[in-house]
Every structure is written in structure tokens, then in C-alpha cells.
Amino acid sequence: MMIKLVGTVMIESLGAAPRQLASAQAQVAFARLIIERASGTGRDQLADTVWPDGLPDTWASALRSVVSRVRAFVSGGDCDETPPVVAQGGRYLLRLPVEATVDLERAEEAIREADRAFSAGAYPEARHAAGLAISWLSSPFLPGHEGEWVVSIRERLHGFLVSGLETASLAAAALGDYREALRFADEAVREAPLRESAHRCRMTAHAAAGNRAEALGAYHRLRRMLADELGVDPAPETQVAYVELLGTGGTVQRPETSGRIGDTIPFVGRAAELDTVAESWAAAVQGQARVILVEGPAGIGKSRFLGKAAKTVARAGGMVIFGRCNPNSNIPYQPYVDALSALVSASGDDGSPGLNVAARAALNTVADATRPGPVHRATLAAAIVDGFSAISRDQPVLLLLENLEAIDHDSMTLFSRLLCEDRALPLLVLGTACTPSPVTARVVQALSDADVNCVMRRVMLGGLDDSEVLRLMRTAVPDATGLPTPKQLIADTAGNPYLLLELLRRPRGGHADDLPPTVLEFTAARLEQLGDAARVLLRPAATAGPVFELDLVAEAAGLGPAQAFDALTEAVAHGWIAEAPDARPGYRGRLYRFVQDVLRRAVYLSSAPARRNELHTRLADAIESRRAGTLAGYSMQLAHHRAHGAAPAGDARAVRWGWRAAAAVADQGSAEEAVRLHRQALGHVPAGEPDLFAEALINLGLAQLTAGDTAGEQNLLDGAIRSLHRGNAAMAARAVLGLSEAVMARPRLRSEVIALLDSLVRDRAGDLEPVLYGRLLCRRARLGAPVHGRPSATRAALDAMGRRLGELTGPDHLAGRHELALEMLDLAVAAGDPSAQLLAAHHAAMAADLAGTEPARLAALAALGAATRLGADAAAGSAVGSALFGEHLVAEAVSQGRFVDALAAARMVRPVREPFPGVDPAPGTVAARQLLIARWLRAGCWPTWDESFARGLAAVEHSLTTIVGGERGMPHLTIRALATGALPLPEGDDLPHVLGILAMGAVELGDPYTAEAMRALLTPYTSYKCGVGYRSFAGPVSLHLGRLAVLTGDWPAAERHLTVALVQLTERGAKPWIALAQQSMARALEGRGRPADRRHAEAFRREAAQTLATVSLRRPALAV
């Protein structure tokens, strides 16, 4: 199967007609998903690629439509994967069969194969491979689409095409096929007129055919074009080729290898700074001396900037003189003497025709200062000033002075004299100074004090931005395969050109922490400029990671608070450290970071491995001692430091912190990272701790199964066997629970799991906690084995599981509660216990309903109905089940707008007099609270409202009742107190219902401050539903967040939350709530005020009115 992205986008398969993709949007989405299928494409990135000129208002749904077209296009071919496009972790992943090939990738591989073959002298193979690549790349890539990503791929493919043409030309020339060699070379020149390697191929083709004159003519045409277009001469490689042509008649050379960074690095950016130089030069030409101080850190490109400015000035007719401040020189006024002496040397014995008599006399006096013997300082100073004055009389002068931070006192004084010269002085001094640096700061201050005529300007060279780095990469490295992105490079280097280029020069495929020796040397040189305390501080700071906390690093460094602050101040002054903008949960102090992360890694690597291990251990000790109350927020850091500081024989602390970090990342959905941390922890188990090893093995196996890695099954089996033989039944049970879930899908170890379950249940029951024992019995039942064990033990297990479920109420433990409830339900069914079935089904339905998982909710409600009927047959629990189910019927009727049915059902609900353990609020007490919400929906117009329903309502619900009745004062105080924490909120299953009531009341009050407090309360539960589980319905949290966002004027958040709410409500058929969401969406769109928003808002209002009419409601006030 061949996928073609160049030219017509299509899929070709054996025995089938080619299938084309017509939609331009689907084409570009398909192309990006194909090219990035290894790592996946972020949803936002894909949307920006499809709509490069701006996203449509409903871009999320439109993107799903585009992806659906791609999915349909791919699945119509030979793709066996189902589905071919999946969404995972906010990214789209495209799966292709192993045999599938892509024309772009085949072309790229062909280019590399052609280069390899040409290097080895296999010219026929090189020509063939290059020809294949040319045939695949000759058509345009997505000609009907633009955008940054498409243009970048198009430029990359264009580079491959030109490389293929060059290799094909050189290979043809080597084989004696001169006509084809010239044809390929001419095509390469047409494709890239300014690419010198293409012109060299043309020269080689002519020379190989014996046409030396044509080859030389090709060189001269190139030289003239470069001079006219760019004002530059041909590169050294081209000039060498020209000389060889003159001497030997031409030799075949291979082109530069794709992806290798060239020797000639382009100058990018600095447009505004060059404009400043141009303005100052224009003033200098008019006789007004000017000074520009170019500042920036080491490697930022100050010398290249001076070179660029010097070329511009030289082309404009100025004289360029170069000097450098040398702190070790004994020559008075050293930078000026060196600069002017070089001019004397360049003029020769007979003088220079460009220098007048006065200039030569002054220069001779200056040159004498470099010879042995006494120097008269006053005479020399006067000669320097006269020399510059005389030279600039006939030609304006640009004086370049590097390293001004090293200027001596006498030279500084003379500098001031030059600035204050009364005579017209066509002189521009362009000096560099390394900043930030305390020494430079003093020099800059002295220069500013001397600038009485205000002729000095300061130019700060900062790092290159994204676009400039991209231009640099495209020019310097044509093949960007395997390179970091511009954003990654900027994060690493802060846009420092020297560090950027050194990182680009690294060999491809190496480890990310492998740094070039040049970077290590650069770092060492900069470290030498710091004091001892600053260097001592930077080593643990580099070990701490991308950001660090000063007190922790200071303790690891062995520095006191005052020493640490002084060292930090010095490091900041020298540009090593800056304050980090982000905050760490639970930490209120300042965070710091390295300005250039690559230097942090270089400092870290400069320490010996043993020293690094020690620093990691010290940092971990500092965290444990100084952050003892907030260690949960440092689990990742502690796992990292303990692992890297662990002894070769193992470290139990590294193991346990690895487990904690793995649990933290697993809660965030990073299953693969959790596996990595568990594997790392297993590697640090000390040899003499078999129990710890078994536990680590089991933890790794469980993490692997969660990540979809079947290797976890064997690890769990081995861990269970080890734990059983060590007498640790509870640990073995953990492994068996995980294994039993796995064998239901992959029964390879089914018999072994049943044997392990038998051993635990039969022989180790006394060693197991009752809930764990019950979970094991449940697994036996699920695997089809009979539930062995004493009835009393089974009953005790069911009771313990019920008590544990009672501890998991509320919105904070939904997944664990639902899982345990289903296990208890299966065990109760197997044991024939209707009362336990009812309780388990209740908890399963509560958790599923709060989480908003509709299939699980419906299944749990069906189990609740079955348990209620079974309880009636057995004369046990029928009243409880009937009350709970009656409450559910009331909630469903209110949610769907069937208010008469809701009232009738509520009258049938009978509160249970005796408390039923594990069910709170008491069965039968929630129906009245649901009717209050119905009354609010109907704006207080309940035709037969029975006040008896209002008895026993909580304060927050009384507040909503009084708000509906028109009162604001006391309800506002109550809602405000609950929203801000002045009054405690209820716990357990009541909390989501109360939060929904509070949100309704906050919107009714219209107070933005209370609305913001409510948003903060609701945000942790964004995907959940408000209500007492399946027993009441107060709308999804997303609806309330959207309405509150409308009230506070946060239009983007309002649209986002209300869009989610509409999907959730439509799934439930909750018509009044759908209308409420539609009216709120209309208000949000009006508030945002985009051109098309008003039309969309009116459409939402019309739909809301139609929806309300179907349930006999008229309430415009619900619009917020």
C-alpha cells in the first residue's frame, strides 16, 4: 500500500483502483497525521494547520468532522487497524499497516541512500536512488493549501529535491553521461538560483564534458549574481572549485551531505539594531562623532554584529579600523594604539595614498609607542586624537572596539576626550561589552558620565526569536530531521546564537544530555568569572533541575542564608540565574531557574559522577527536612534525587519515593511514566530485602497492565508467588486481584490465578482484611468458580465492603467507589444476599451518576431495580429500594420537564423510618429537595406547591426558596458564607447537590464576587453532575460553570463549559436544562461581540424558546 502526499493525495493498493482525497482540509489534516504518526499530532496544532488564517467559531466540532473524513478515507483501504485514527491524551494518532509506505519518506530515504552510495563511489546506485527521489518530489506538496506547517514541509521537500538533483548530476558526470549531468545541474539551479552547490554541479558537468570555458563562465555568472543580489563573494568551496577547474580541467565532487551544518552561517535578525547603526553613521558622516555600545552576554553575536555593521559601512565608503581592549597589555592607550598601528602596517613603507600628511605623522607617533623605549603619554594621547581627526578628514571612520569592559583608566579618559572634541569628527565608535556583569556596569556608568554631549547610544542584543531561529536552521541545516524545534532550542539557549549553532552541530541520534565539548568549555570559562560561593551554589542548583528553591539548594551547598543570597545575587548579576515565573503547589517562596538550560546541564556534567550522586542525596535530605509538611508535592523531585543518589547496592528510600511519584503521575493519566518510575524503583531494591523486591515487582506489574503492557502479567504472577512463599498474604492478594482482571481478557494464566485464589481464600483467610477477602471471593465468582468459604466470613466481608463504601461517598472517590461497589454486587449475587445487593447497586449507581458515565449509570440502576424486586420477594429491604427508586423517578421527571409526573411520583415516595446503614441522606428524603429545584425552574409558579415538601430543607435550599420569592438579603449572606468557606459545606453525597443549589442561587443574586467564589468551588468537579447521585438532578457542573462565567464576563470559559453542558444534557434528554444552557450561551455570545455572534445568539434563543414550549415553560429570566 502506497500513500502519496506529493501531487494528488491518494492511496494506491494492489488490485484496487487508487483512492483520492478531494477535500483540501482533509488533505492537509491527513498529511500532517501521516508525517507525525509516530508521536501523534496535538488537537490545537492540527486545527491551526487546517485553518491557518484563523479558527472558525465551532472549530472543535469542525475538526472532528475533518478527522472523520480522514478516518473514512484511511479505513476504506487496506488498513486493518480499527479505528485508524484515535484520540489519545489530547493528540490524534494515525495507525497504518506495517507494509504501508509514504512517498515523502521513501524520497527522503532515497536521498540518504544516494548520498551514501556516492560517498562509497557506487555512482550507478547513487544515480538510481537520486532519480527515484526526484520522481517522487517533482510535483508540488498540497498546492491548494498554505500555512506555516505546509510551507515548512514544502521548503524541506524542496531542499530534498535540489539535493537529489545535485547528487544525480554529479553521479551522471562520474559515469560519463555529461548530457544528463548538465540537465540535472541546470534543473537544480532553476530550483535554487542562490544555492552555490547547484552552480558547482553545473561547473562540474561542463568540466567533465571537456567544456572548461563553459565551466569558468558558469563561475563568473554566479559571482556577478551574488555581488548584484547579495553583495557577497562566492563561498570558499566555490572558489576552490574554480581554482581546481583552472588547473586540472575539473574534478567530480559530491554535494554537501544533507543536514550537515555548513561553514558559512547566515546572519539573521538584528534589523532594529542595524537601523540604529545606520542612523548614527549618517550623523558621523556629517561630522558629528557618535558612539554605540553593543551589549549582550557571551555568545550572543556581538562580534558578528560588528562584522555586519563594518561591511555595511565599508560598502558605503567608510574606513573601518579594528581594536580590542587587552587588560594584560602594558602599552598606554592600548586599544587605540593597536588599531592605528595596524593601519600603519597596512599602508606599507611608502605610506598609503589614502592618508594625508597630518594623518601619516600622527600615525607614526602612535606606531612608535609599540616599540621598546619610553613613551610620553601626553604626546601619544594628542597623536591619537590628531590621528583620528586627520584620517576622518578625507574619509569617515568606523572604529570597532571589542571588550570595552576591559578598557583601562587612561583609555577611558581618552575616550571621553574623543567624545568632547570640538572639531568636526566624522567618527563612529562601535564598541562591545559583555553583560550582565558588574565590571561592565561600572564601565558603562563611566562612559555615561563622560558623555556630556549625549552622543552615546546603547544597543542591547537579546536572544533570537522563534522566526529568526527557524530562518537560521533552514539556511544552516537544510535537513532538520531529528533536530529540536525552534521553541525547544530557545528554551535551551535563550536564543543565544553561539549555543544554538553548537547544539545544531551535535551528531544526530545522540542522547539529549550529550553536549558538545565547546559548550562545556564555554560554560567552564563563564564559571571562572564567578566567585567561589556562586560556583558552589550553582552546582546543586544545576542538580536540582530546571527550577530550584534557594533554601534547599543552599543547604545542599553547605551555605548559610547570607552567603546563599550573596551568591545568588552574583549569579543573577552575571546572567546565570533569573526568577522563574511559575509557582510550585504548596510552596510560597520564589523559584529560580537557569537563563540557559543548556548551561545548567553543562554545569551538572562538569561534576564527577560521585559528586553528582552526593548532591542528589543532599538535595533529597534538604527536601525531607525543610518540606516535611508538604512532601506530597515533592514526590517527583524526591524520586529523581533518591534514584540518582542511590548506592550501587540499592536504596530503599529510592524505591519508596519512586512508588509515590508513580502514583502521582498515574493519577494524572501518565501510565507510561508510571511504568518507568516503577521499573526504576525495582532497580534500586537492595539485594537483601526479598519482601521489598516482591512488592516492587507487583507494583510494576500493576502499572504495566494499566498501560496496556501484557508483560505485567508475568511480573504479577512472580510477585504473587514470592509473596505467598514469604507469608505476605495481603501483598499476594494485590497481585492476584490485578491478574484476575487480566485473565478475563487473556485467559493464558486463568488456571494459575484460580489456584492462587483458592490458596488465599482457603488457607490464608485469617491473614486477610475482610474487604480484601471479599474482593478475592468476588474474583472467584467472576471467573466462574464457586464461592468457597464460611458463610459468616462471606457475610463479614460484605458488611466490611459496605462500610468501606460508606467512607467513599461524595465526588472525590468516584472511580474507587464504583469499582468496589461492582465487586460487592457480584459477591452479593453469588452469595444470594439481597440486602447487600441493594446497597452495592445503590453505591454503584451513585458513583456512575455523579461521574456522568451514562452506560454505567443505566447498568447500576437496572441492578438496583433487580435488587429491589429481590428484596420484596425476600421481605427484606423492599421499603428502602422503593424509596430510592421513587426518588430517582422524581429526579428523572424533573430533569426532563415532566413536572406533573414528578409531583405525582413524589407523593408516592415514603421516607424510611429506620436508618439503612450505608445510605445517606435517608431513603425517601430527597424527593422534596428535587421538587424545590422544579419550583425554581418554573420560577415559583408551581400550581399545587405543597409547603409540607419544604419541611426539613437545609439553609442553602431555604435560601433558593426565598430568592424565588423575591428576597435577597439573608439568602445572599448564607450563599456567600458557604461559597467563601465562612460556613462549612456538607460532606459526602450531599455535597454535589448543595453545590448545584449554591450555583443557582449565586446566579440569581447576580453578584460577580460570589460567582467567582462559586467557580473556584466547582472547578475541581468540572466533568461531574450536581445532585445526590441518581436520587436528584441539579444540572451538570459544566452548566453552572458556564452560567457563572457569563455573570463574571469570562466569555471564552462560558462558551467552553456551556458547549460541554449541551452535549451532556442532550444525552439525558433534560429539556428545561437544555433551554437554560441555550439561553446562557446566547448571552455569552452577545457578550463576546464577534461579528457572527449576534446571529448565533438569536438562533440559540429561538431553540431555547422552542424547547421550553415543549415542557410548558416560559422563563426568560433563566437566560443567565
PDB file of N, CA and C in Angstrom, residues 178-230:
ATOM      1  N   TYR A 178      27.421  13.111 -19.678  1.00  0.00           N
ATOM      2  CA  TYR A 178      27.544  14.546 -19.455  1.00  0.00           C
ATOM      3  C   TYR A 178      26.254  15.290 -19.770  1.00  0.00           C
ATOM      4  N   ARG A 179      25.482  14.803 -20.737  1.00  0.00           N
ATOM      5  CA  ARG A 179      24.232  15.484 -21.065  1.00  0.00           C
ATOM      6  C   ARG A 179      23.265  15.444 -19.877  1.00  0.00           C
ATOM      7  N   GLU A 180      23.127  14.259 -19.294  1.00  0.00           N
ATOM      8  CA  GLU A 180      22.238  14.141 -18.137  1.00  0.00           C
ATOM      9  C   GLU A 180      22.789  14.911 -16.933  1.00  0.00           C
ATOM     10  N   ALA A 181      24.111  14.907 -16.778  1.00  0.00           N
ATOM     11  CA  ALA A 181      24.711  15.661 -15.668  1.00  0.00           C
ATOM     12  C   ALA A 181      24.357  17.138 -15.770  1.00  0.00           C
ATOM     13  N   LEU A 182      24.457  17.687 -16.986  1.00  0.00           N
ATOM     14  CA  LEU A 182      24.139  19.100 -17.164  1.00  0.00           C
ATOM     15  C   LEU A 182      22.638  19.350 -17.000  1.00  0.00           C
ATOM     16  N   ARG A 183      21.815  18.416 -17.465  1.00  0.00           N
ATOM     17  CA  ARG A 183      20.371  18.595 -17.331  1.00  0.00           C
ATOM     18  C   ARG A 183      19.967  18.655 -15.852  1.00  0.00           C
ATOM     19  N   PHE A 184      20.486  17.717 -15.066  1.00  0.00           N
ATOM     20  CA  PHE A 184      20.164  17.732 -13.638  1.00  0.00           C
ATOM     21  C   PHE A 184      20.705  18.993 -12.968  1.00  0.00           C
ATOM     22  N   ALA A 185      21.918  19.412 -13.333  1.00  0.00           N
ATOM     23  CA  ALA A 185      22.502  20.604 -12.714  1.00  0.00           C
ATOM     24  C   ALA A 185      21.696  21.847 -13.066  1.00  0.00           C
ATOM     25  N   ASP A 186      21.315  21.975 -14.340  1.00  0.00           N
ATOM     26  CA  ASP A 186      20.521  23.140 -14.744  1.00  0.00           C
ATOM     27  C   ASP A 186      19.184  23.168 -13.984  1.00  0.00           C
ATOM     28  N   GLU A 187      18.576  22.005 -13.802  1.00  0.00           N
ATOM     29  CA  GLU A 187      17.311  21.955 -13.072  1.00  0.00           C
ATOM     30  C   GLU A 187      17.519  22.370 -11.611  1.00  0.00           C
ATOM     31  N   ALA A 188      18.642  21.945 -11.027  1.00  0.00           N
ATOM     32  CA  ALA A 188      18.943  22.330  -9.642  1.00  0.00           C
ATOM     33  C   ALA A 188      19.121  23.834  -9.524  1.00  0.00           C
ATOM     34  N   VAL A 189      19.781  24.456 -10.498  1.00  0.00           N
ATOM     35  CA  VAL A 189      19.984  25.905 -10.472  1.00  0.00           C
ATOM     36  C   VAL A 189      18.648  26.625 -10.630  1.00  0.00           C
ATOM     37  N   ARG A 190      17.791  26.113 -11.513  1.00  0.00           N
ATOM     38  CA  ARG A 190      16.481  26.742 -11.668  1.00  0.00           C
ATOM     39  C   ARG A 190      15.669  26.654 -10.376  1.00  0.00           C
ATOM     40  N   GLU A 191      15.778  25.535  -9.667  1.00  0.00           N
ATOM     41  CA  GLU A 191      15.027  25.365  -8.430  1.00  0.00           C
ATOM     42  C   GLU A 191      15.595  26.234  -7.305  1.00  0.00           C
ATOM     43  N   ALA A 192      16.921  26.414  -7.268  1.00  0.00           N
ATOM     44  CA  ALA A 192      17.564  27.180  -6.184  1.00  0.00           C
ATOM     45  C   ALA A 192      18.639  28.080  -6.784  1.00  0.00           C
ATOM     46  N   PRO A 193      18.270  29.229  -7.339  1.00  0.00           N
ATOM     47  CA  PRO A 193      19.234  30.080  -8.059  1.00  0.00           C
ATOM     48  C   PRO A 193      20.381  30.569  -7.182  1.00  0.00           C
ATOM     49  N   LEU A 194      20.175  30.720  -5.883  1.00  0.00           N
ATOM     50  CA  LEU A 194      21.218  31.241  -5.000  1.00  0.00           C
ATOM     51  C   LEU A 194      21.975  30.135  -4.270  1.00  0.00           C
ATOM     52  N   ARG A 195      21.721  28.896  -4.624  1.00  0.00           N
ATOM     53  CA  ARG A 195      22.399  27.779  -3.948  1.00  0.00           C
ATOM     54  C   ARG A 195      23.700  27.485  -4.695  1.00  0.00           C
ATOM     55  N   GLU A 196      24.808  27.783  -4.050  1.00  0.00           N
ATOM     56  CA  GLU A 196      26.101  27.666  -4.715  1.00  0.00           C
ATOM     57  C   GLU A 196      26.450  26.222  -5.057  1.00  0.00           C
ATOM     58  N   SER A 197      26.009  25.274  -4.229  1.00  0.00           N
ATOM     59  CA  SER A 197      26.336  23.875  -4.528  1.00  0.00           C
ATOM     60  C   SER A 197      25.716  23.444  -5.856  1.00  0.00           C
ATOM     61  N   ALA A 198      24.529  23.998  -6.210  1.00  0.00           N
ATOM     62  CA  ALA A 198      23.919  23.685  -7.501  1.00  0.00           C
ATOM     63  C   ALA A 198      24.770  24.244  -8.642  1.00  0.00           C
ATOM     64  N   HIS A 199      25.284  25.470  -8.483  1.00  0.00           N
ATOM     65  CA  HIS A 199      26.149  26.045  -9.511  1.00  0.00           C
ATOM     66  C   HIS A 199      27.453  25.258  -9.626  1.00  0.00           C
ATOM     67  N   ARG A 200      27.963  24.747  -8.510  1.00  0.00           N
ATOM     68  CA  ARG A 200      29.187  23.936  -8.594  1.00  0.00           C
ATOM     69  C   ARG A 200      28.932  22.653  -9.373  1.00  0.00           C
ATOM     70  N   CYS A 201      27.709  22.093  -9.226  1.00  0.00           N
ATOM     71  CA  CYS A 201      27.372  20.918 -10.040  1.00  0.00           C
ATOM     72  C   CYS A 201      27.370  21.276 -11.528  1.00  0.00           C
ATOM     73  N   ARG A 202      26.860  22.439 -11.868  1.00  0.00           N
ATOM     74  CA  ARG A 202      26.869  22.879 -13.270  1.00  0.00           C
ATOM     75  C   ARG A 202      28.303  23.037 -13.763  1.00  0.00           C
ATOM     76  N   MET A 203      29.176  23.627 -12.945  1.00  0.00           N
ATOM     77  CA  MET A 203      30.587  23.772 -13.325  1.00  0.00           C
ATOM     78  C   MET A 203      31.223  22.397 -13.533  1.00  0.00           C
ATOM     79  N   THR A 204      30.913  21.459 -12.633  1.00  0.00           N
ATOM     80  CA  THR A 204      31.486  20.111 -12.739  1.00  0.00           C
ATOM     81  C   THR A 204      30.997  19.405 -14.000  1.00  0.00           C
ATOM     82  N   ALA A 205      29.706  19.563 -14.324  1.00  0.00           N
ATOM     83  CA  ALA A 205      29.166  18.910 -15.521  1.00  0.00           C
ATOM     84  C   ALA A 205      29.846  19.434 -16.786  1.00  0.00           C
ATOM     85  N   HIS A 206      30.028  20.765 -16.888  1.00  0.00           N
ATOM     86  CA  HIS A 206      30.720  21.327 -18.046  1.00  0.00           C
ATOM     87  C   HIS A 206      32.158  20.838 -18.109  1.00  0.00           C
ATOM     88  N   ALA A 207      32.835  20.861 -16.958  1.00  0.00           N
ATOM     89  CA  ALA A 207      34.249  20.475 -16.954  1.00  0.00           C
ATOM     90  C   ALA A 207      34.421  19.002 -17.294  1.00  0.00           C
ATOM     91  N   ALA A 208      33.516  18.148 -16.762  1.00  0.00           N
ATOM     92  CA  ALA A 208      33.627  16.714 -17.056  1.00  0.00           C
ATOM     93  C   ALA A 208      33.425  16.429 -18.535  1.00  0.00           C
ATOM     94  N   ALA A 209      32.639  17.287 -19.210  1.00  0.00           N
ATOM     95  CA  ALA A 209      32.420  17.126 -20.649  1.00  0.00           C
ATOM     96  C   ALA A 209      33.536  17.757 -21.476  1.00  0.00           C
ATOM     97  N   GLY A 210      34.527  18.331 -20.795  1.00  0.00           N
ATOM     98  CA  GLY A 210      35.639  18.958 -21.506  1.00  0.00           C
ATOM     99  C   GLY A 210      35.389  20.412 -21.876  1.00  0.00           C
ATOM    100  N   ASN A 211      34.303  20.989 -21.409  1.00  0.00           N
ATOM    101  CA  ASN A 211      33.983  22.383 -21.732  1.00  0.00           C
ATOM    102  C   ASN A 211      34.446  23.290 -20.587  1.00  0.00           C
ATOM    103  N   ARG A 212      35.761  23.482 -20.510  1.00  0.00           N
ATOM    104  CA  ARG A 212      36.300  24.279 -19.404  1.00  0.00           C
ATOM    105  C   ARG A 212      35.840  25.722 -19.500  1.00  0.00           C
ATOM    106  N   ALA A 213      35.742  26.242 -20.694  1.00  0.00           N
ATOM    107  CA  ALA A 213      35.323  27.638 -20.850  1.00  0.00           C
ATOM    108  C   ALA A 213      33.899  27.823 -20.313  1.00  0.00           C
ATOM    109  N   GLU A 214      32.991  26.857 -20.592  1.00  0.00           N
ATOM    110  CA  GLU A 214      31.638  26.952 -20.070  1.00  0.00           C
ATOM    111  C   GLU A 214      31.632  26.852 -18.538  1.00  0.00           C
ATOM    112  N   ALA A 215      32.512  25.997 -18.017  1.00  0.00           N
ATOM    113  CA  ALA A 215      32.587  25.864 -16.566  1.00  0.00           C
ATOM    114  C   ALA A 215      33.045  27.166 -15.919  1.00  0.00           C
ATOM    115  N   LEU A 216      34.083  27.791 -16.522  1.00  0.00           N
ATOM    116  CA  LEU A 216      34.562  29.062 -15.980  1.00  0.00           C
ATOM    117  C   LEU A 216      33.505  30.150 -16.140  1.00  0.00           C
ATOM    118  N   GLY A 217      32.793  30.125 -17.264  1.00  0.00           N
ATOM    119  CA  GLY A 217      31.721  31.096 -17.459  1.00  0.00           C
ATOM    120  C   GLY A 217      30.627  30.930 -16.422  1.00  0.00           C
ATOM    121  N   ALA A 218      30.318  29.682 -16.057  1.00  0.00           N
ATOM    122  CA  ALA A 218      29.306  29.441 -15.025  1.00  0.00           C
ATOM    123  C   ALA A 218      29.736  30.047 -13.699  1.00  0.00           C
ATOM    124  N   TYR A 219      31.028  29.958 -13.387  1.00  0.00           N
ATOM    125  CA  TYR A 219      31.521  30.555 -12.145  1.00  0.00           C
ATOM    126  C   TYR A 219      31.372  32.069 -12.170  1.00  0.00           C
ATOM    127  N   HIS A 220      31.771  32.704 -13.281  1.00  0.00           N
ATOM    128  CA  HIS A 220      31.725  34.164 -13.340  1.00  0.00           C
ATOM    129  C   HIS A 220      30.283  34.665 -13.308  1.00  0.00           C
ATOM    130  N   ARG A 221      29.360  33.936 -13.929  1.00  0.00           N
ATOM    131  CA  ARG A 221      27.957  34.339 -13.846  1.00  0.00           C
ATOM    132  C   ARG A 221      27.446  34.254 -12.413  1.00  0.00           C
ATOM    133  N   LEU A 222      27.860  33.207 -11.699  1.00  0.00           N
ATOM    134  CA  LEU A 222      27.483  33.079 -10.296  1.00  0.00           C
ATOM    135  C   LEU A 222      28.058  34.228  -9.473  1.00  0.00           C
ATOM    136  N   ARG A 223      29.334  34.553  -9.697  1.00  0.00           N
ATOM    137  CA  ARG A 223      29.967  35.618  -8.919  1.00  0.00           C
ATOM    138  C   ARG A 223      29.242  36.941  -9.117  1.00  0.00           C
ATOM    139  N   ARG A 224      28.901  37.263 -10.392  1.00  0.00           N
ATOM    140  CA  ARG A 224      28.210  38.522 -10.648  1.00  0.00           C
ATOM    141  C   ARG A 224      26.820  38.524  -9.998  1.00  0.00           C
ATOM    142  N   MET A 225      26.124  37.416 -10.064  1.00  0.00           N
ATOM    143  CA  MET A 225      24.796  37.350  -9.475  1.00  0.00           C
ATOM    144  C   MET A 225      24.850  37.547  -7.961  1.00  0.00           C
ATOM    145  N   LEU A 226      25.814  36.915  -7.297  1.00  0.00           N
ATOM    146  CA  LEU A 226      25.935  37.072  -5.849  1.00  0.00           C
ATOM    147  C   LEU A 226      26.274  38.506  -5.476  1.00  0.00           C
ATOM    148  N   ALA A 227      27.150  39.129  -6.273  1.00  0.00           N
ATOM    149  CA  ALA A 227      27.505  40.518  -5.981  1.00  0.00           C
ATOM    150  C   ALA A 227      26.312  41.443  -6.180  1.00  0.00           C
ATOM    151  N   ASP A 228      25.554  41.216  -7.256  1.00  0.00           N
ATOM    152  CA  ASP A 228      24.408  42.087  -7.536  1.00  0.00           C
ATOM    153  C   ASP A 228      23.265  41.858  -6.557  1.00  0.00           C
ATOM    154  N   GLU A 229      22.992  40.570  -6.229  1.00  0.00           N
ATOM    155  CA  GLU A 229      21.828  40.262  -5.403  1.00  0.00           C
ATOM    156  C   GLU A 229      22.104  40.416  -3.909  1.00  0.00           C
ATOM    157  N   LEU A 230      23.285  39.978  -3.482  1.00  0.00           N
ATOM    158  CA  LEU A 230      23.560  39.919  -2.048  1.00  0.00           C
ATOM    159  C   LEU A 230      24.750  40.755  -1.615  1.00  0.00           C
TER     160      LEU A 230
END
